[in-house]
Structure formats: structure tokens, C-alpha cells
Amino acid sequence: MVLAGCWLQSALGFGLAIVAAPIIVLIKPEWVPVMLTVVALPLSAMNVWQLRHHIQLRMMAVPIVARVPGTVIGVWLLMTLNVQWLQISVATAVLMAVVISFWGRKFEVTRGRLAWAGLVSGVMGSTTAVGGPPLALVMQHGEPYRIRANLSLYFMCSCLLSLAGYSVGGILNSELLWQSLSFVPISVLGLMLGTRSRGYIDGGRFRPILMWLCGVAGTVALVGAIWGGI
């Protein structure tokens, strides 16, 4: 599942946690969200290097800055509150956004939308490791290669922020860090496979796959949250 998630993240721009988190949380729940964040960091960095010429740095500064308070809120919620209702709320919001995006008209990417997406992504990513859908939905009408590049930059920065938050909050320890780093070679293989798949995905398939993936993410998060409370 980690390999499949790394492949999808490199091919589309996000998807590692969506594919891997539901399985890992059943096998080693203590690995979520820290392990996925550790694996996503070098993977995102390698994608950033590959796609650096397509990154829109000034535009992406907005959600990256907005991610900071979102991460703080998410880590605080993870440490102090029952996360179940938070996960249910966020998952429901993602599913509603998918439905609205599917039936709604094409819209422009504005700084305000990017800021809100970055904030929600920070909360969602820090609590569940699934932080891609809010930003991906806002950027869905752009060029595939730019979306992929911009998401890679965003995730590289967001992983750093989340890991810093986990460290300060005492959630990240040396044993968990070394266990997570053992999966990094898999991310390299996933990068190679994902790079080869980009041409196929960009041939008119990018937005349908993106929408489907966001829908799956919201559904999995919702079912997981409800199931965890039973």
C-alpha cells in the first residue's frame, strides 16, 4: 500500500495517505499520521526537484502560510480532543466540496480560496495525514503539470510543519522516526513508477482521477471515523 500510494502521489500530486492510511491504521495505528508524513517528505522533495520549472511559488506561498495555523490547530486537537468528530466534520466537508465541484461551474483560483484550503488542509493533514483534498479541489481546473508541481511543493512544506508540530507535541520519537525512515526506499521506487504514468494521466484523465480520489478520501475518512467510534 505504501508503494501504491507513493506511485499515486508522484503521478497525480497527492494520494499517499489516501491509499496507505486505511490499511496502516489497522495494522500499526501508532504509525498514523507520523509515518506517512515522514515518507511523504522525501517523496515530495524529489517531486519538487523534478517539477521545479512548473512551480508557481508566489501563488503557493498563500496556502503554505495558511497551513501554519492549521497545523497548530490540528496538533492541538490531536493531543487534547476526541478526534472522531473532527474527522467526521472534515470528511463531510470534503465530500460536500466534491459534490459541489462536480455539479458546479468552473471557478478561478483566488488567494482567499487557497488560504482557506491551506488552513483546512493543515488541520486535516495533522490529524489524519490526509491533507490533499482541500487544496486539490481548489486547484482542480488548472493545468495538470502545474497542479502536480504546486501540490508537491505544498506537501514538502506541510510535512516539515507537521513533523515540527509532532516533535514539539511529543508525538514523534526516535523509534517511530527510524521505523518510518525504513520505508523511504519504497518512496523512491514509487517516484519512478509515478513519473512514467504522468503522460497517461495527463491525457484528459487528470481531473476525473483527482475528483474520484478526493471522493474516496472523504468516504474513507468518514467511514473510518464512524467505525472507530463504534
Short mmCIF file of C-alpha atoms in Angstrom, two decimals:
data_model
loop_
_atom_site.label_atom_id
_atom_site.label_comp_id
_atom_site.label_asym_id
_atom_site.label_seq_id
_atom_site.Cartn_x
_atom_site.Cartn_y
_atom_site.Cartn_z
CA MET A 1 0.00 0.00 0.00
CA VAL A 2 2.86 2.40 0.68
CA LEU A 3 4.30 1.72 -2.78
CA ALA A 4 0.90 2.25 -4.44
CA GLY A 5 0.44 5.48 -2.51
CA CYS A 6 3.88 6.78 -3.47
CA TRP A 7 3.19 5.93 -7.10
CA LEU A 8 -0.11 7.83 -6.99
CA GLN A 9 1.41 10.81 -5.22
CA SER A 10 4.12 11.13 -7.88
CA ALA A 11 1.71 10.58 -10.77
CA LEU A 12 -1.09 12.88 -9.59
CA GLY A 13 0.42 15.15 -6.95
CA PHE A 14 -1.20 13.58 -3.88
CA GLY A 15 -2.67 10.28 -2.74
CA LEU A 16 -0.11 8.57 -0.48
CA ALA A 17 -2.13 8.84 2.70
CA ILE A 18 -5.45 8.14 0.96
CA VAL A 19 -4.23 4.75 -0.22
CA ALA A 20 -1.97 3.76 2.67
CA ALA A 21 -3.60 5.21 5.80
CA PRO A 22 -6.73 2.96 5.90
CA ILE A 23 -4.54 -0.18 5.79
CA ILE A 24 -1.74 1.01 8.07
CA VAL A 25 -4.16 2.20 10.74
CA LEU A 26 -5.48 -1.37 11.02
CA ILE A 27 -2.01 -2.94 11.24
CA LYS A 28 0.02 -0.32 13.13
CA PRO A 29 -2.28 2.53 14.23
CA GLU A 30 0.60 4.26 16.04
CA TRP A 31 2.21 4.88 12.64
CA VAL A 32 -0.61 7.21 11.54
CA PRO A 33 -0.10 10.06 10.85
CA VAL A 34 3.62 10.30 11.67
CA MET A 35 4.99 7.51 9.46
CA LEU A 36 3.12 8.69 6.39
CA THR A 37 4.37 12.22 6.96
CA VAL A 38 7.99 11.05 7.22
CA VAL A 39 7.68 9.04 4.00
CA ALA A 40 5.88 11.85 2.17
CA LEU A 41 8.62 14.40 2.92
CA PRO A 42 11.46 12.97 0.77
CA LEU A 43 8.97 11.86 -1.87
CA SER A 44 7.57 15.40 -2.14
CA ALA A 45 11.09 16.85 -2.19
CA MET A 46 12.07 14.60 -5.10
CA ASN A 47 8.91 15.57 -6.98
CA VAL A 48 9.63 19.25 -6.33
CA TRP A 49 13.09 18.87 -7.85
CA GLN A 50 11.70 17.09 -10.91
CA LEU A 51 8.90 19.61 -11.44
CA ARG A 52 10.66 22.76 -10.24
CA HIS A 53 10.22 24.62 -13.53
CA HIS A 54 6.42 24.42 -13.27
CA ILE A 55 6.05 25.60 -9.66
CA GLN A 56 4.16 28.88 -9.09
CA LEU A 57 6.00 29.97 -5.97
CA ARG A 58 4.20 33.26 -5.34
CA MET A 59 0.78 31.65 -5.61
CA MET A 60 1.70 28.72 -3.36
CA ALA A 61 3.06 30.98 -0.63
CA VAL A 62 -0.56 31.69 0.39
CA PRO A 63 -1.67 28.13 1.30
CA ILE A 64 1.75 27.31 2.75
CA VAL A 65 1.49 30.24 5.18
CA ALA A 66 -2.15 29.34 5.93
CA ARG A 67 -1.03 25.80 6.68
CA VAL A 68 0.89 27.03 9.76
CA PRO A 69 -2.15 27.88 11.93
CA GLY A 70 -3.94 24.84 10.50
CA THR A 71 -1.09 22.61 11.67
CA VAL A 72 -1.07 24.21 15.13
CA ILE A 73 -4.82 23.67 15.45
CA GLY A 74 -4.56 20.10 14.16
CA VAL A 75 -1.76 19.08 16.52
CA TRP A 76 -3.58 20.67 19.45
CA LEU A 77 -6.78 18.79 18.57
CA LEU A 78 -4.79 15.57 18.16
CA MET A 79 -3.32 15.98 21.64
CA THR A 80 -6.34 17.21 23.59
CA LEU A 81 -9.66 16.31 21.98
CA ASN A 82 -11.63 13.33 20.74
CA VAL A 83 -10.59 13.36 17.09
CA GLN A 84 -13.59 11.33 15.90
CA TRP A 85 -16.00 14.23 15.50
CA LEU A 86 -13.30 16.36 13.95
CA GLN A 87 -12.62 13.66 11.36
CA ILE A 88 -16.34 13.27 10.65
CA SER A 89 -16.74 17.02 10.14
CA VAL A 90 -13.73 17.35 7.86
CA ALA A 91 -14.63 14.26 5.83
CA THR A 92 -18.18 15.51 5.36
CA ALA A 93 -16.88 18.88 4.23
CA VAL A 94 -14.60 17.22 1.67
CA LEU A 95 -17.47 15.13 0.27
CA MET A 96 -19.68 18.20 0.01
CA ALA A 97 -16.88 20.03 -1.82
CA VAL A 98 -16.56 17.12 -4.27
CA VAL A 99 -20.30 17.17 -5.00
CA ILE A 100 -20.34 20.96 -5.43
CA SER A 101 -17.27 20.82 -7.68
CA PHE A 102 -18.79 18.06 -9.82
CA TRP A 103 -22.04 19.89 -10.44
CA GLY A 104 -20.79 23.47 -10.20
CA ARG A 105 -19.21 25.76 -12.74
CA LYS A 106 -15.54 26.26 -13.39
CA PHE A 107 -14.03 28.75 -10.94
CA GLU A 108 -10.81 30.72 -10.63
CA VAL A 109 -8.09 30.04 -8.10
CA THR A 110 -8.05 33.05 -5.77
CA ARG A 111 -5.84 33.86 -2.81
CA GLY A 112 -8.81 33.59 -0.46
CA ARG A 113 -9.70 30.10 -1.66
CA LEU A 114 -6.10 29.00 -1.45
CA ALA A 115 -5.81 30.37 2.09
CA TRP A 116 -8.90 28.54 3.33
CA ALA A 117 -7.77 25.34 1.58
CA GLY A 118 -4.35 25.60 3.22
CA LEU A 119 -5.90 26.11 6.66
CA VAL A 120 -8.30 23.16 6.36
CA SER A 121 -5.57 21.02 4.83
CA GLY A 122 -3.35 21.79 7.84
CA VAL A 123 -6.00 20.63 10.29
CA MET A 124 -6.91 17.57 8.24
CA GLY A 125 -3.33 16.58 7.44
CA SER A 126 -2.10 16.92 11.01
CA THR A 127 -4.88 14.78 12.45
CA THR A 128 -5.32 12.12 9.75
CA ALA A 129 -2.32 12.56 7.36
CA VAL A 130 -4.89 13.04 4.56
CA GLY A 131 -4.44 16.73 3.73
CA GLY A 132 -4.55 16.75 -0.07
CA PRO A 133 -8.25 17.04 -0.99
CA PRO A 134 -8.96 20.66 0.11
CA LEU A 135 -6.12 22.13 -1.94
CA ALA A 136 -6.56 19.73 -4.86
CA LEU A 137 -10.23 20.68 -5.16
CA VAL A 138 -9.42 24.38 -5.26
CA MET A 139 -6.77 23.84 -7.97
CA GLN A 140 -8.69 21.23 -10.00
CA HIS A 141 -9.22 23.37 -13.12
CA GLY A 142 -5.55 24.19 -13.67
CA GLU A 143 -3.03 22.53 -15.94
CA PRO A 144 -2.14 19.02 -14.67
CA TYR A 145 1.62 19.60 -14.68
CA ARG A 146 1.24 22.81 -12.65
CA ILE A 147 -1.16 21.23 -10.16
CA ARG A 148 1.24 18.34 -9.67
CA ALA A 149 4.22 20.65 -9.20
CA ASN A 150 2.41 23.04 -6.86
CA LEU A 151 0.98 20.25 -4.72
CA SER A 152 4.43 18.70 -4.40
CA LEU A 153 5.85 21.98 -3.09
CA TYR A 154 2.93 22.39 -0.72
CA PHE A 155 3.30 18.89 0.68
CA MET A 156 7.03 19.23 1.15
CA CYS A 157 6.49 22.33 3.27
CA SER A 158 3.46 20.90 5.07
CA CYS A 159 5.36 17.73 6.01
CA LEU A 160 8.08 19.84 7.60
CA LEU A 161 5.49 21.82 9.54
CA SER A 162 3.65 18.71 10.68
CA LEU A 163 6.84 16.94 11.79
CA ALA A 164 7.86 20.02 13.74
CA GLY A 165 4.46 20.02 15.40
CA TYR A 166 4.67 16.31 16.21
CA SER A 167 8.12 16.83 17.72
CA VAL A 168 7.03 19.75 19.89
CA GLY A 169 3.90 17.87 20.93
CA GLY A 170 5.86 14.76 21.90
CA ILE A 171 4.14 12.62 19.26
CA LEU A 172 7.35 11.94 17.30
CA ASN A 173 10.03 9.82 18.96
CA SER A 174 13.29 8.30 17.72
CA GLU A 175 11.93 4.75 17.43
CA LEU A 176 8.97 5.86 15.32
CA LEU A 177 11.25 8.03 13.21
CA TRP A 178 13.62 5.17 12.35
CA GLN A 179 10.73 2.83 11.62
CA SER A 180 9.30 5.42 9.25
CA LEU A 181 12.62 6.06 7.51
CA SER A 182 12.85 2.37 6.61
CA PHE A 183 10.06 2.98 4.07
CA VAL A 184 11.90 5.76 2.22
CA PRO A 185 13.46 3.37 -0.38
CA ILE A 186 9.91 2.37 -1.30
CA SER A 187 9.10 6.02 -1.98
CA VAL A 188 11.97 6.17 -4.49
CA LEU A 189 10.50 3.22 -6.40
CA GLY A 190 7.07 4.84 -6.24
CA LEU A 191 8.55 8.03 -7.69
CA MET A 192 9.99 6.12 -10.64
CA LEU A 193 6.68 4.39 -11.38
CA GLY A 194 4.68 7.60 -10.93
CA THR A 195 6.91 9.57 -13.27
CA ARG A 196 6.25 7.05 -16.04
CA SER A 197 2.49 7.32 -15.52
CA ARG A 198 2.17 11.10 -15.85
CA GLY A 199 1.76 11.15 -19.63
CA TYR A 200 -1.15 8.72 -19.47
CA ILE A 201 -2.87 10.60 -16.63
CA ASP A 202 -2.45 14.00 -18.31
CA GLY A 203 -4.24 12.77 -21.44
CA GLY A 204 -7.62 14.06 -20.30
CA ARG A 205 -7.77 11.84 -17.23
CA PHE A 206 -6.27 14.13 -14.60
CA ARG A 207 -9.39 15.90 -13.26
CA PRO A 208 -11.63 12.78 -13.21
CA ILE A 209 -8.99 10.86 -11.26
CA LEU A 210 -8.48 13.84 -8.93
CA MET A 211 -12.21 14.11 -8.21
CA TRP A 212 -12.55 10.37 -7.71
CA LEU A 213 -9.59 10.34 -5.34
CA CYS A 214 -10.96 13.22 -3.27
CA GLY A 215 -14.30 11.41 -3.05
CA VAL A 216 -12.61 8.22 -1.92
CA ALA A 217 -10.56 10.18 0.64
CA GLY A 218 -13.64 11.77 2.14
CA THR A 219 -15.55 8.49 2.20
CA VAL A 220 -12.69 6.53 3.77
CA ALA A 221 -12.12 9.22 6.39
CA LEU A 222 -15.83 9.35 7.22
CA VAL A 223 -16.27 5.58 7.46
CA GLY A 224 -13.05 5.25 9.47
CA ALA A 225 -14.13 7.92 11.94
CA ILE A 226 -17.59 6.38 12.41
CA TRP A 227 -16.19 2.86 12.63
CA GLY A 228 -13.62 3.96 15.21
CA GLY A 229 -16.42 5.26 17.43
CA ILE A 230 -18.46 2.06 17.38
#
